[in-house]
mmCIF file of C-alpha atoms and ligand atoms in Angstrom:
data_model
loop_
_atom_site.group_PDB
_atom_site.id
_atom_site.type_symbol
_atom_site.label_atom_id
_atom_site.label_comp_id
_atom_site.label_asym_id
_atom_site.label_seq_id
_atom_site.Cartn_x
_atom_site.Cartn_y
_atom_site.Cartn_z
ATOM 1 C CA MET A 1 -19.416 -2.579 55.308
ATOM 2 C CA LYS A 2 -19.728 1.189 54.779
ATOM 3 C CA ASN A 3 -22.783 2.766 56.391
ATOM 4 C CA LEU A 4 -24.006 4.633 53.324
ATOM 5 C CA ALA A 5 -26.893 6.450 54.985
ATOM 6 C CA HIS A 6 -24.501 7.742 57.595
ATOM 7 C CA GLU A 7 -21.964 8.894 54.990
ATOM 8 C CA LEU A 8 -24.657 10.639 52.966
ATOM 9 C CA ALA A 9 -25.913 12.455 56.063
ATOM 10 C CA ALA A 10 -22.353 13.580 56.805
ATOM 11 C CA LEU A 11 -22.022 15.016 53.298
ATOM 12 C CA ARG A 12 -25.264 16.930 53.772
ATOM 13 C CA ALA A 13 -24.047 18.311 57.094
ATOM 14 C CA ARG A 14 -20.869 19.562 55.404
ATOM 15 C CA HIS A 15 -22.885 21.170 52.563
ATOM 16 C CA GLN A 16 -21.114 18.858 50.139
ATOM 17 C CA TYR A 17 -24.117 16.855 49.020
ATOM 18 C CA ARG A 18 -24.468 16.923 45.250
ATOM 19 C CA THR A 19 -27.661 16.889 43.271
ATOM 20 C CA ARG A 20 -28.412 16.941 39.563
ATOM 21 C CA ALA A 21 -30.655 19.404 37.788
ATOM 22 C CA VAL A 22 -32.761 17.830 35.070
ATOM 23 C CA MET A 23 -32.486 19.914 31.905
ATOM 24 C CA GLU A 24 -35.574 19.769 29.701
ATOM 25 C CA GLY A 25 -33.958 20.954 26.483
ATOM 26 C CA PRO A 26 -30.634 21.585 24.761
ATOM 27 C CA GLN A 27 -27.608 23.354 26.135
ATOM 28 C CA GLY A 28 -27.523 27.114 25.570
ATOM 29 C CA ALA A 29 -27.746 30.535 27.182
ATOM 30 C CA ASP A 30 -31.388 29.795 27.960
ATOM 31 C CA VAL A 31 -32.015 26.504 29.758
ATOM 32 C CA VAL A 32 -35.203 24.937 31.098
ATOM 33 C CA ILE A 33 -35.078 23.206 34.468
ATOM 34 C CA ASP A 34 -38.220 21.941 36.211
ATOM 35 C CA GLY A 35 -40.322 23.859 33.706
ATOM 36 C CA THR A 36 -38.624 27.207 34.426
ATOM 37 C CA HIS A 37 -36.378 29.146 32.041
ATOM 38 C CA TYR A 38 -33.015 30.334 33.330
ATOM 39 C CA LEU A 39 -30.187 32.362 31.895
ATOM 40 C CA SER A 40 -27.333 29.903 32.321
ATOM 41 C CA PHE A 41 -23.677 30.633 33.019
ATOM 42 C CA CYS A 42 -22.440 27.150 33.771
ATOM 43 C CA SER A 43 -21.812 25.130 30.650
ATOM 44 C CA ASN A 44 -18.473 24.478 28.960
ATOM 45 C CA ASP A 45 -20.086 25.130 25.569
ATOM 46 C CA TYR A 46 -17.748 28.086 25.078
ATOM 47 C CA LEU A 47 -18.383 28.631 21.379
ATOM 48 C CA GLY A 48 -22.118 27.930 21.486
ATOM 49 C CA LEU A 49 -21.864 24.882 19.213
ATOM 50 C CA ALA A 50 -23.615 22.200 21.306
ATOM 51 C CA ASN A 51 -26.970 23.017 19.729
ATOM 52 C CA HIS A 52 -25.793 24.588 16.476
ATOM 53 C CA PRO A 53 -28.112 23.595 13.583
ATOM 54 C CA ARG A 54 -25.221 22.452 11.348
ATOM 55 C CA VAL A 55 -23.747 20.308 14.131
ATOM 56 C CA VAL A 56 -27.134 18.788 14.988
ATOM 57 C CA GLU A 57 -27.857 18.117 11.314
ATOM 58 C CA ALA A 58 -24.457 16.450 10.868
ATOM 59 C CA MET A 59 -25.280 14.129 13.761
ATOM 60 C CA ARG A 60 -28.685 13.337 12.285
ATOM 61 C CA LYS A 61 -27.149 12.513 8.900
ATOM 62 C CA GLY A 62 -24.335 10.578 10.570
ATOM 63 C CA ALA A 63 -26.868 8.376 12.332
ATOM 64 C CA ALA A 64 -28.761 7.818 9.060
ATOM 65 C CA ASP A 65 -25.545 6.837 7.234
ATOM 66 C CA TYR A 66 -23.693 4.907 9.959
ATOM 67 C CA GLY A 67 -26.334 3.803 12.443
ATOM 68 C CA ALA A 68 -26.803 4.643 16.085
ATOM 69 C CA GLY A 69 -23.917 2.666 17.530
ATOM 70 C CA SER A 70 -20.455 1.656 16.395
ATOM 71 C CA GLY A 71 -20.960 -1.932 17.546
ATOM 72 C CA ALA A 72 -17.344 -2.692 18.495
ATOM 73 C CA SER A 73 -14.075 -1.254 19.700
ATOM 74 C CA HIS A 74 -11.775 0.610 17.285
ATOM 75 C CA LEU A 75 -9.444 -2.379 16.940
ATOM 76 C CA VAL A 76 -12.250 -4.765 16.031
ATOM 77 C CA THR A 77 -14.840 -3.280 13.656
ATOM 78 C CA GLY A 78 -15.877 -0.054 15.415
ATOM 79 C CA HIS A 79 -13.489 2.305 13.592
ATOM 80 C CA GLN A 80 -15.736 3.812 10.930
ATOM 81 C CA ARG A 81 -14.967 6.329 8.186
ATOM 82 C CA PRO A 82 -16.113 9.399 10.219
ATOM 83 C CA HIS A 83 -13.840 8.438 13.154
ATOM 84 C CA HIS A 84 -10.920 8.216 10.767
ATOM 85 C CA GLU A 85 -11.745 11.519 9.056
ATOM 86 C CA LEU A 86 -12.194 13.244 12.382
ATOM 87 C CA GLU A 87 -8.736 12.122 13.494
ATOM 88 C CA THR A 88 -7.256 13.594 10.330
ATOM 89 C CA ALA A 89 -9.171 16.845 10.821
ATOM 90 C CA LEU A 90 -8.157 17.136 14.474
ATOM 91 C CA ALA A 91 -4.499 16.494 13.651
ATOM 92 C CA ALA A 92 -4.670 19.219 10.996
ATOM 93 C CA PHE A 93 -6.446 21.544 13.427
ATOM 94 C CA VAL A 94 -3.629 21.319 15.973
ATOM 95 C CA ARG A 95 -0.967 21.012 13.226
ATOM 96 C CA ARG A 96 0.416 17.664 14.320
ATOM 97 C CA PRO A 97 1.068 14.508 12.296
ATOM 98 C CA ARG A 98 -1.507 12.350 14.049
ATOM 99 C CA ALA A 99 -4.440 12.405 16.438
ATOM 100 C CA LEU A 100 -6.168 9.519 18.206
ATOM 101 C CA LEU A 101 -9.831 9.696 19.138
ATOM 102 C CA PHE A 102 -10.913 8.545 22.608
ATOM 103 C CA SER A 103 -14.450 8.190 23.940
ATOM 104 C CA THR A 104 -13.912 10.738 26.734
ATOM 105 C CA GLY A 105 -11.236 13.049 28.055
ATOM 106 C CA TYR A 106 -11.167 11.061 31.266
ATOM 107 C CA MET A 107 -10.286 7.921 29.304
ATOM 108 C CA ALA A 108 -7.777 9.731 27.083
ATOM 109 C CA ASN A 109 -5.924 10.852 30.190
ATOM 110 C CA LEU A 110 -6.050 7.488 31.955
ATOM 111 C CA GLY A 111 -4.998 5.630 28.832
ATOM 112 C CA THR A 112 -2.200 7.934 27.768
ATOM 113 C CA VAL A 113 -0.547 8.332 31.148
ATOM 114 C CA ALA A 114 -0.762 4.659 32.086
ATOM 115 C CA ALA A 115 0.659 3.666 28.680
ATOM 116 C CA LEU A 116 3.634 5.990 28.978
ATOM 117 C CA ALA A 117 4.588 5.693 32.641
ATOM 118 C CA GLY A 118 4.597 2.895 35.172
ATOM 119 C CA ARG A 119 6.363 1.428 38.170
ATOM 120 C CA GLY A 120 9.838 2.919 38.527
ATOM 121 C CA ASP A 121 8.914 6.110 36.623
ATOM 122 C CA ARG A 122 7.837 9.427 38.099
ATOM 123 C CA ILE A 123 5.059 11.823 37.301
ATOM 124 C CA HIS A 124 4.916 15.457 38.332
ATOM 125 C CA GLU A 125 1.533 17.135 38.326
ATOM 126 C CA ASP A 126 0.165 20.525 39.221
ATOM 127 C CA ARG A 127 -1.831 20.215 42.438
ATOM 128 C CA LEU A 128 -4.916 21.688 40.742
ATOM 129 C CA ASN A 129 -4.865 19.370 37.732
ATOM 130 C CA HIS A 130 -8.165 17.881 36.639
ATOM 131 C CA ALA A 131 -9.234 14.769 38.582
ATOM 132 C CA SER A 132 -8.749 12.589 35.511
ATOM 133 C CA LEU A 133 -5.049 13.525 35.334
ATOM 134 C CA LEU A 134 -4.505 12.877 39.024
ATOM 135 C CA ASP A 135 -6.338 9.555 38.766
ATOM 136 C CA ALA A 136 -4.240 8.717 35.705
ATOM 137 C CA GLY A 137 -1.077 9.348 37.688
ATOM 138 C CA LEU A 138 -2.263 7.053 40.469
ATOM 139 C CA LEU A 139 -3.461 4.334 38.113
ATOM 140 C CA SER A 140 -0.151 4.274 36.228
ATOM 141 C CA GLY A 141 1.730 2.966 39.261
ATOM 142 C CA ALA A 142 4.463 5.593 38.760
ATOM 143 C CA ARG A 143 5.589 7.682 41.719
ATOM 144 C CA LEU A 144 3.242 10.672 41.690
ATOM 145 C CA GLN A 145 4.402 14.008 43.017
ATOM 146 C CA ARG A 146 2.140 17.043 43.041
ATOM 147 C CA TYR A 147 3.710 20.489 42.965
ATOM 148 C CA PRO A 148 1.972 23.612 44.311
ATOM 149 C CA HIS A 149 -0.249 25.296 41.731
ATOM 150 C CA GLY A 150 1.773 26.932 38.935
ATOM 151 C CA ASP A 151 4.912 26.847 41.088
ATOM 152 C CA VAL A 152 7.739 26.115 38.651
ATOM 153 C CA ASP A 153 10.399 26.717 41.320
ATOM 154 C CA ALA A 154 8.909 24.027 43.555
ATOM 155 C CA LEU A 155 8.815 21.682 40.564
ATOM 156 C CA ARG A 156 12.502 22.422 39.843
ATOM 157 C CA GLN A 157 13.341 21.590 43.459
ATOM 158 C CA HIS A 158 11.455 18.286 43.287
ATOM 159 C CA LEU A 159 13.336 17.418 40.105
ATOM 160 C CA ASP A 160 16.753 18.415 41.392
ATOM 161 C CA ALA A 161 16.179 16.232 44.442
ATOM 162 C CA ASP A 162 15.019 13.365 42.214
ATOM 163 C CA GLY A 163 17.901 12.788 39.809
ATOM 164 C CA ALA A 164 17.465 11.426 36.297
ATOM 165 C CA GLY A 165 14.810 8.961 35.184
ATOM 166 C CA ASN A 166 11.901 8.367 32.865
ATOM 167 C CA GLY A 167 8.726 10.282 33.490
ATOM 168 C CA LEU A 168 6.153 12.904 32.687
ATOM 169 C CA ILE A 169 5.297 16.430 33.703
ATOM 170 C CA ILE A 170 1.531 16.833 33.381
ATOM 171 C CA THR A 171 -0.572 19.965 33.548
ATOM 172 C CA ASP A 172 -3.937 21.398 32.637
ATOM 173 C CA ALA A 173 -3.399 24.186 30.092
ATOM 174 C CA VAL A 174 -6.346 26.186 31.465
ATOM 175 C CA PHE A 175 -7.270 25.177 35.003
ATOM 176 C CA SER A 176 -10.854 24.055 34.982
ATOM 177 C CA MET A 177 -11.996 25.589 38.266
ATOM 178 C CA ASP A 178 -9.768 28.713 38.284
ATOM 179 C CA GLY A 179 -9.550 29.665 34.618
ATOM 180 C CA ASP A 180 -5.874 30.640 34.749
ATOM 181 C CA VAL A 181 -3.297 29.451 32.217
ATOM 182 C CA ALA A 182 -0.381 27.194 33.257
ATOM 183 C CA PRO A 183 3.167 28.562 32.885
ATOM 184 C CA LEU A 184 3.688 26.410 29.803
ATOM 185 C CA PRO A 185 6.883 27.991 28.403
ATOM 186 C CA GLN A 186 8.660 27.468 31.733
ATOM 187 C CA LEU A 187 7.294 23.931 32.087
ATOM 188 C CA ALA A 188 8.492 23.130 28.566
ATOM 189 C CA ALA A 189 11.989 24.387 29.406
ATOM 190 C CA ILE A 190 12.083 22.336 32.614
ATOM 191 C CA ALA A 191 10.853 19.215 30.823
ATOM 192 C CA ARG A 192 13.504 19.585 28.140
ATOM 193 C CA GLN A 193 16.247 20.154 30.699
ATOM 194 C CA HIS A 194 15.277 17.070 32.714
ATOM 195 C CA ARG A 195 14.402 14.928 29.661
ATOM 196 C CA LEU A 196 10.851 14.398 30.808
ATOM 197 C CA MET A 197 7.877 14.399 28.479
ATOM 198 C CA LEU A 198 5.484 17.322 28.921
ATOM 199 C CA MET A 199 1.809 16.407 28.647
ATOM 200 C CA VAL A 200 -0.724 19.240 28.381
ATOM 201 C CA ASP A 201 -4.476 18.783 28.738
ATOM 202 C CA ASP A 202 -6.085 21.646 26.834
ATOM 203 C CA ALA A 203 -9.721 20.754 27.548
ATOM 204 C CA HIS A 204 -10.656 24.382 28.187
ATOM 205 C CA GLY A 205 -8.334 26.179 25.757
ATOM 206 C CA MET A 206 -8.936 24.137 22.602
ATOM 207 C CA GLY A 207 -11.123 26.097 20.176
ATOM 208 C CA VAL A 208 -11.052 29.119 22.451
ATOM 209 C CA LEU A 209 -7.520 30.419 22.956
ATOM 210 C CA GLY A 210 -4.987 31.467 20.325
ATOM 211 C CA SER A 211 -5.585 33.810 17.430
ATOM 212 C CA THR A 212 -7.135 31.002 15.348
ATOM 213 C CA GLY A 213 -8.555 28.963 18.229
ATOM 214 C CA ARG A 214 -5.967 26.196 18.111
ATOM 215 C CA GLY A 215 -5.687 26.395 21.860
ATOM 216 C CA THR A 216 -3.337 27.334 24.651
ATOM 217 C CA LEU A 217 -0.231 26.174 22.764
ATOM 218 C CA GLU A 218 -1.025 28.633 19.984
ATOM 219 C CA HIS A 219 -1.690 31.282 22.634
ATOM 220 C CA CYS A 220 1.769 30.611 24.151
ATOM 221 C CA GLY A 221 3.576 30.055 20.838
ATOM 222 C CA LEU A 222 4.639 26.487 21.698
ATOM 223 C CA ASP A 223 5.165 23.723 19.150
ATOM 224 C CA MET A 224 5.265 19.928 19.288
ATOM 225 C CA ALA A 225 8.954 19.893 20.248
ATOM 226 C CA ALA A 226 8.032 21.830 23.411
ATOM 227 C CA VAL A 227 4.859 19.863 24.145
ATOM 228 C CA PRO A 228 5.018 16.391 22.605
ATOM 229 C CA LEU A 229 1.796 15.216 24.207
ATOM 230 C CA LEU A 230 -1.373 17.253 23.709
ATOM 231 C CA ILE A 231 -4.862 16.292 24.892
ATOM 232 C CA GLY A 232 -7.982 18.003 23.599
ATOM 233 C CA THR A 233 -11.566 17.318 24.557
ATOM 234 C CA LEU A 234 -14.581 17.605 22.286
ATOM 235 C CA GLY A 235 -17.355 18.099 24.848
ATOM 236 C CA LYS A 236 -16.391 21.674 25.649
ATOM 237 C CA ALA A 237 -15.714 24.315 22.960
ATOM 238 C CA PHE A 238 -16.538 21.855 20.150
ATOM 239 C CA GLY A 239 -19.892 21.194 21.791
ATOM 240 C CA THR A 240 -20.094 17.430 21.187
ATOM 241 C CA PHE A 241 -18.427 14.515 22.983
ATOM 242 C CA GLY A 242 -15.135 12.664 23.075
ATOM 243 C CA ALA A 243 -11.474 13.577 23.217
ATOM 244 C CA PHE A 244 -8.201 13.162 21.377
ATOM 245 C CA VAL A 245 -4.483 12.855 21.868
ATOM 246 C CA ALA A 246 -2.277 14.582 19.287
ATOM 247 C CA GLY A 247 1.409 14.104 18.618
ATOM 248 C CA GLU A 248 3.936 12.338 16.481
ATOM 249 C CA GLU A 249 3.333 9.165 14.518
ATOM 250 C CA ASP A 250 5.070 6.787 16.945
ATOM 251 C CA LEU A 251 3.263 8.197 19.968
ATOM 252 C CA ILE A 252 -0.138 7.557 18.386
ATOM 253 C CA GLU A 253 0.815 4.098 17.133
ATOM 254 C CA PHE A 254 2.102 3.222 20.600
ATOM 255 C CA LEU A 255 -1.158 4.362 22.217
ATOM 256 C CA ILE A 256 -3.158 2.255 19.751
ATOM 257 C CA GLN A 257 -1.137 -0.762 20.951
ATOM 258 C CA ARG A 258 -1.043 0.048 24.650
ATOM 259 C CA ALA A 259 -3.719 2.466 25.905
ATOM 260 C CA ARG A 260 -6.191 0.183 27.632
ATOM 261 C CA PRO A 261 -9.110 2.669 27.786
ATOM 262 C CA TYR A 262 -8.673 2.984 24.013
ATOM 263 C CA ILE A 263 -8.462 -0.719 23.299
ATOM 264 C CA TYR A 264 -11.083 -2.119 25.664
ATOM 265 C CA THR A 265 -14.048 0.112 24.971
ATOM 266 C CA THR A 266 -16.672 0.544 22.277
ATOM 267 C CA ALA A 267 -15.864 3.245 19.735
ATOM 268 C CA LEU A 268 -18.097 6.266 20.200
ATOM 269 C CA PRO A 269 -20.980 6.457 17.718
ATOM 270 C CA ALA A 270 -19.853 7.649 14.276
ATOM 271 C CA ALA A 271 -22.687 10.196 14.322
ATOM 272 C CA ILE A 272 -20.833 11.991 17.107
ATOM 273 C CA ALA A 273 -17.710 12.082 14.968
ATOM 274 C CA CYS A 274 -19.803 13.527 12.114
ATOM 275 C CA ALA A 275 -21.163 16.226 14.423
ATOM 276 C CA THR A 276 -17.675 16.978 15.707
ATOM 277 C CA LEU A 277 -16.329 17.352 12.173
ATOM 278 C CA ALA A 278 -18.987 20.001 11.578
ATOM 279 C CA ALA A 279 -18.108 21.691 14.868
ATOM 280 C CA VAL A 280 -14.379 21.772 14.086
ATOM 281 C CA ARG A 281 -15.141 23.443 10.751
ATOM 282 C CA LEU A 282 -17.338 26.033 12.482
ATOM 283 C CA ALA A 283 -14.644 26.681 15.086
ATOM 284 C CA GLU A 284 -12.149 27.245 12.262
ATOM 285 C CA ASP A 285 -14.362 29.326 9.980
ATOM 286 C CA GLU A 286 -16.245 31.474 12.463
ATOM 287 C CA GLY A 287 -13.541 33.466 14.223
ATOM 288 C CA TRP A 288 -16.277 35.907 15.277
ATOM 289 C CA ARG A 289 -17.284 33.421 17.989
ATOM 290 C CA ARG A 290 -13.906 33.830 19.696
ATOM 291 C CA ASP A 291 -13.911 37.605 19.130
ATOM 292 C CA HIS A 292 -17.368 37.900 20.657
ATOM 293 C CA LEU A 293 -16.422 35.646 23.574
ATOM 294 C CA ARG A 294 -13.292 37.707 24.257
ATOM 295 C CA SER A 295 -15.317 40.898 24.299
ATOM 296 C CA LEU A 296 -17.848 39.343 26.712
ATOM 297 C CA ILE A 297 -15.003 38.271 29.021
ATOM 298 C CA ALA A 298 -13.588 41.810 28.999
ATOM 299 C CA ARG A 299 -17.040 43.288 29.607
ATOM 300 C CA PHE A 300 -17.714 40.939 32.508
ATOM 301 C CA ARG A 301 -14.347 41.584 34.153
ATOM 302 C CA GLU A 302 -14.663 45.330 33.782
ATOM 303 C CA GLY A 303 -18.178 45.298 35.247
ATOM 304 C CA ALA A 304 -17.164 43.005 38.095
ATOM 305 C CA GLN A 305 -14.203 45.196 38.944
ATOM 306 C CA HIS A 306 -16.500 48.216 38.944
ATOM 307 C CA LEU A 307 -18.740 46.406 41.455
ATOM 308 C CA GLY A 308 -15.730 45.427 43.556
ATOM 309 C CA LEU A 309 -16.306 41.687 43.035
ATOM 310 C CA ASN A 310 -13.292 39.580 43.827
ATOM 311 C CA LEU A 311 -12.581 37.678 40.604
ATOM 312 C CA LEU A 312 -9.600 35.396 40.061
ATOM 313 C CA PRO A 313 -6.990 36.550 37.535
ATOM 314 C CA SER A 314 -8.470 34.657 34.576
ATOM 315 C CA GLN A 315 -8.557 35.810 30.950
ATOM 316 C CA THR A 316 -10.496 32.743 29.822
ATOM 317 C CA PRO A 317 -14.269 32.031 29.707
ATOM 318 C CA ILE A 318 -13.960 30.504 33.200
ATOM 319 C CA GLN A 319 -14.552 33.393 35.614
ATOM 320 C CA PRO A 320 -14.954 32.008 39.140
ATOM 321 C CA LEU A 321 -16.157 34.104 42.035
ATOM 322 C CA VAL A 322 -14.599 32.582 45.157
ATOM 323 C CA VAL A 323 -16.870 32.986 48.170
ATOM 324 C CA GLY A 324 -15.141 30.676 50.685
ATOM 325 C CA ASP A 325 -17.509 28.373 52.473
ATOM 326 C CA SER A 326 -19.793 25.890 50.811
ATOM 327 C CA GLU A 327 -22.966 27.017 52.570
ATOM 328 C CA ARG A 328 -22.512 30.590 51.379
ATOM 329 C CA ALA A 329 -21.726 29.465 47.833
ATOM 330 C CA LEU A 330 -24.925 27.380 47.796
ATOM 331 C CA ALA A 331 -26.949 30.298 49.179
ATOM 332 C CA MET A 332 -25.638 32.652 46.487
ATOM 333 C CA SER A 333 -26.350 30.112 43.776
ATOM 334 C CA ALA A 334 -29.920 29.738 45.123
ATOM 335 C CA ALA A 335 -30.398 33.514 45.289
ATOM 336 C CA LEU A 336 -29.273 33.855 41.662
ATOM 337 C CA ARG A 337 -31.691 31.122 40.699
ATOM 338 C CA GLU A 338 -34.537 33.109 42.272
ATOM 339 C CA ARG A 339 -33.547 35.940 39.940
ATOM 340 C CA GLY A 340 -33.720 33.645 36.920
ATOM 341 C CA LEU A 341 -30.000 32.929 36.617
ATOM 342 C CA TYR A 342 -28.361 29.542 36.744
ATOM 343 C CA VAL A 343 -24.807 29.477 38.162
ATOM 344 C CA ARG A 344 -23.551 26.367 39.949
ATOM 345 C CA ALA A 345 -21.703 26.440 43.248
ATOM 346 C CA ILE A 346 -18.503 24.373 43.111
ATOM 347 C CA ARG A 347 -17.453 22.997 46.498
ATOM 348 C CA PRO A 348 -14.777 20.809 48.047
ATOM 349 C CA PRO A 349 -13.512 18.242 47.227
ATOM 350 C CA THR A 350 -13.683 19.529 43.624
ATOM 351 C CA VAL A 351 -11.888 22.671 44.845
ATOM 352 C CA PRO A 352 -9.648 23.063 47.930
ATOM 353 C CA GLU A 353 -11.291 23.457 51.344
ATOM 354 C CA GLY A 354 -12.353 27.059 52.035
ATOM 355 C CA THR A 355 -12.469 28.057 48.353
ATOM 356 C CA ALA A 356 -16.060 27.197 47.418
ATOM 357 C CA ARG A 357 -17.040 29.337 44.476
ATOM 358 C CA LEU A 358 -19.543 30.251 41.842
ATOM 359 C CA ARG A 359 -18.012 28.920 38.657
ATOM 360 C CA ILE A 360 -19.245 31.405 36.099
ATOM 361 C CA THR A 361 -18.576 30.452 32.496
ATOM 362 C CA LEU A 362 -19.179 32.646 29.491
ATOM 363 C CA SER A 363 -20.049 31.471 26.001
ATOM 364 C CA ALA A 364 -20.243 32.948 22.527
ATOM 365 C CA ALA A 365 -23.946 32.081 22.856
ATOM 366 C CA HIS A 366 -24.363 34.912 25.382
ATOM 367 C CA THR A 367 -25.171 38.510 24.493
ATOM 368 C CA GLU A 368 -23.795 41.666 26.079
ATOM 369 C CA VAL A 369 -27.209 42.332 27.603
ATOM 370 C CA GLU A 370 -27.108 38.896 29.258
ATOM 371 C CA VAL A 371 -23.677 39.571 30.737
ATOM 372 C CA ASP A 372 -25.022 42.849 32.111
ATOM 373 C CA ARG A 373 -27.939 40.939 33.648
ATOM 374 C CA LEU A 374 -25.472 38.612 35.341
ATOM 375 C CA LEU A 375 -23.507 41.539 36.755
ATOM 376 C CA ALA A 376 -26.658 43.190 38.102
ATOM 377 C CA ALA A 377 -27.758 39.927 39.711
ATOM 378 C CA LEU A 378 -24.358 39.330 41.293
ATOM 379 C CA ASP A 379 -24.503 42.843 42.696
ATOM 380 C CA GLY A 380 -27.912 42.014 44.168
ATOM 381 C CA VAL A 381 -27.047 38.744 45.878
ATOM 382 C CA ARG A 382 -23.620 39.272 47.430
HETATM 383 C C1 PLP B 1 -13.600 18.039 31.301
HETATM 384 C C2 PLP B 1 -12.171 17.715 31.430
HETATM 385 C C3 PLP B 1 -11.699 16.439 31.158
HETATM 386 C C4 PLP B 1 -12.617 15.282 30.899
HETATM 387 O O1 PLP B 1 -13.101 15.319 29.613
HETATM 388 P P1 PLP B 1 -14.423 14.479 29.295
HETATM 389 O O2 PLP B 1 -14.408 14.338 27.829
HETATM 390 O O3 PLP B 1 -15.550 15.291 29.812
HETATM 391 O O4 PLP B 1 -14.280 13.166 30.004
HETATM 392 C C5 PLP B 1 -10.342 16.223 31.206
HETATM 393 N N1 PLP B 1 -9.495 17.208 31.531
HETATM 394 C C6 PLP B 1 -9.916 18.444 31.818
HETATM 395 C C7 PLP B 1 -8.927 19.499 32.177
HETATM 396 C C8 PLP B 1 -11.271 18.732 31.792
HETATM 397 O O5 PLP B 1 -11.704 19.937 32.112
#
């Protein structure tokens, strides 16, 4: 039997022990932890919708109209009117024929990959893909090959060595810990050439990137022929909870038949779907949120460059400051906290060994003055 106390002590010694902060109130620029207010730069609430009055009110009304819980899986009696309407709205948002709602992005990825690939197939994934995509590849039973981050030449070599066969190429659109965008046009060309299906997880681009916020595919000018399989999550820019797969009619119908994490789980509460519908409308109608966010990103990068801070080449709201070792990352996070700022240190195994970092995320909920405060604090603690 595992000696748990021993393993926990080893994690502490490696500065990899994880703890949870208890938040006293809603998500936002200002958060309350242990009775103290902090200016927070570590949510994925990129558009500032998680505590938007219209979204909160939609959830309240959704609960009044549809109850607190769905009471069953989608295929039994859990698929309520708001779930169905949300699927239609999400499909329209990403301009695809159909969308299928999942309870979480983790489940959407597990379910989709394992439904579409199995023993005898192969899956190629970027080495820095989100854990849920890597787990999905393993769970599927297909042969999983990971190519070096963003390295389309290495992927081509793997494929040339492999010969023909059924399979998937899978990538994050925006890498969750680095903030950079995958080389999607090249990946689409490779997938087409090798007759593999390209699956893109746009958890961090959906609602944020593209001139109308439709995500990284809009940003790159790619359509459904180039990327047949698109995953979006709802707990980030849309500020609520859940996820969806979008694509052609047959893909969605197949997933309804075969995606086990879709079939064998309770449908998420309809009130969440109601809130998400409100959030999708806000994301569509209020383009100023993206404009403001883009200007904050530019302001932060310019200020950081001026200070000589070593940022990664990211144009997205994810602006990590790589510091190297975990102990130093924790110390910087603690020093920022003393100055009233909340920025989490992200350590291995979430990121590769030796690349512990402060994962700074910006949101439309921030002001320019707050970004300037962050820059001043970073200057003070490095
Ligand atoms: C957050 C995230 C997920 C998981 O989504 P949840 O809805 O939080 O389970 C999947 N993929 C990527 C790239 C993510 O960043």
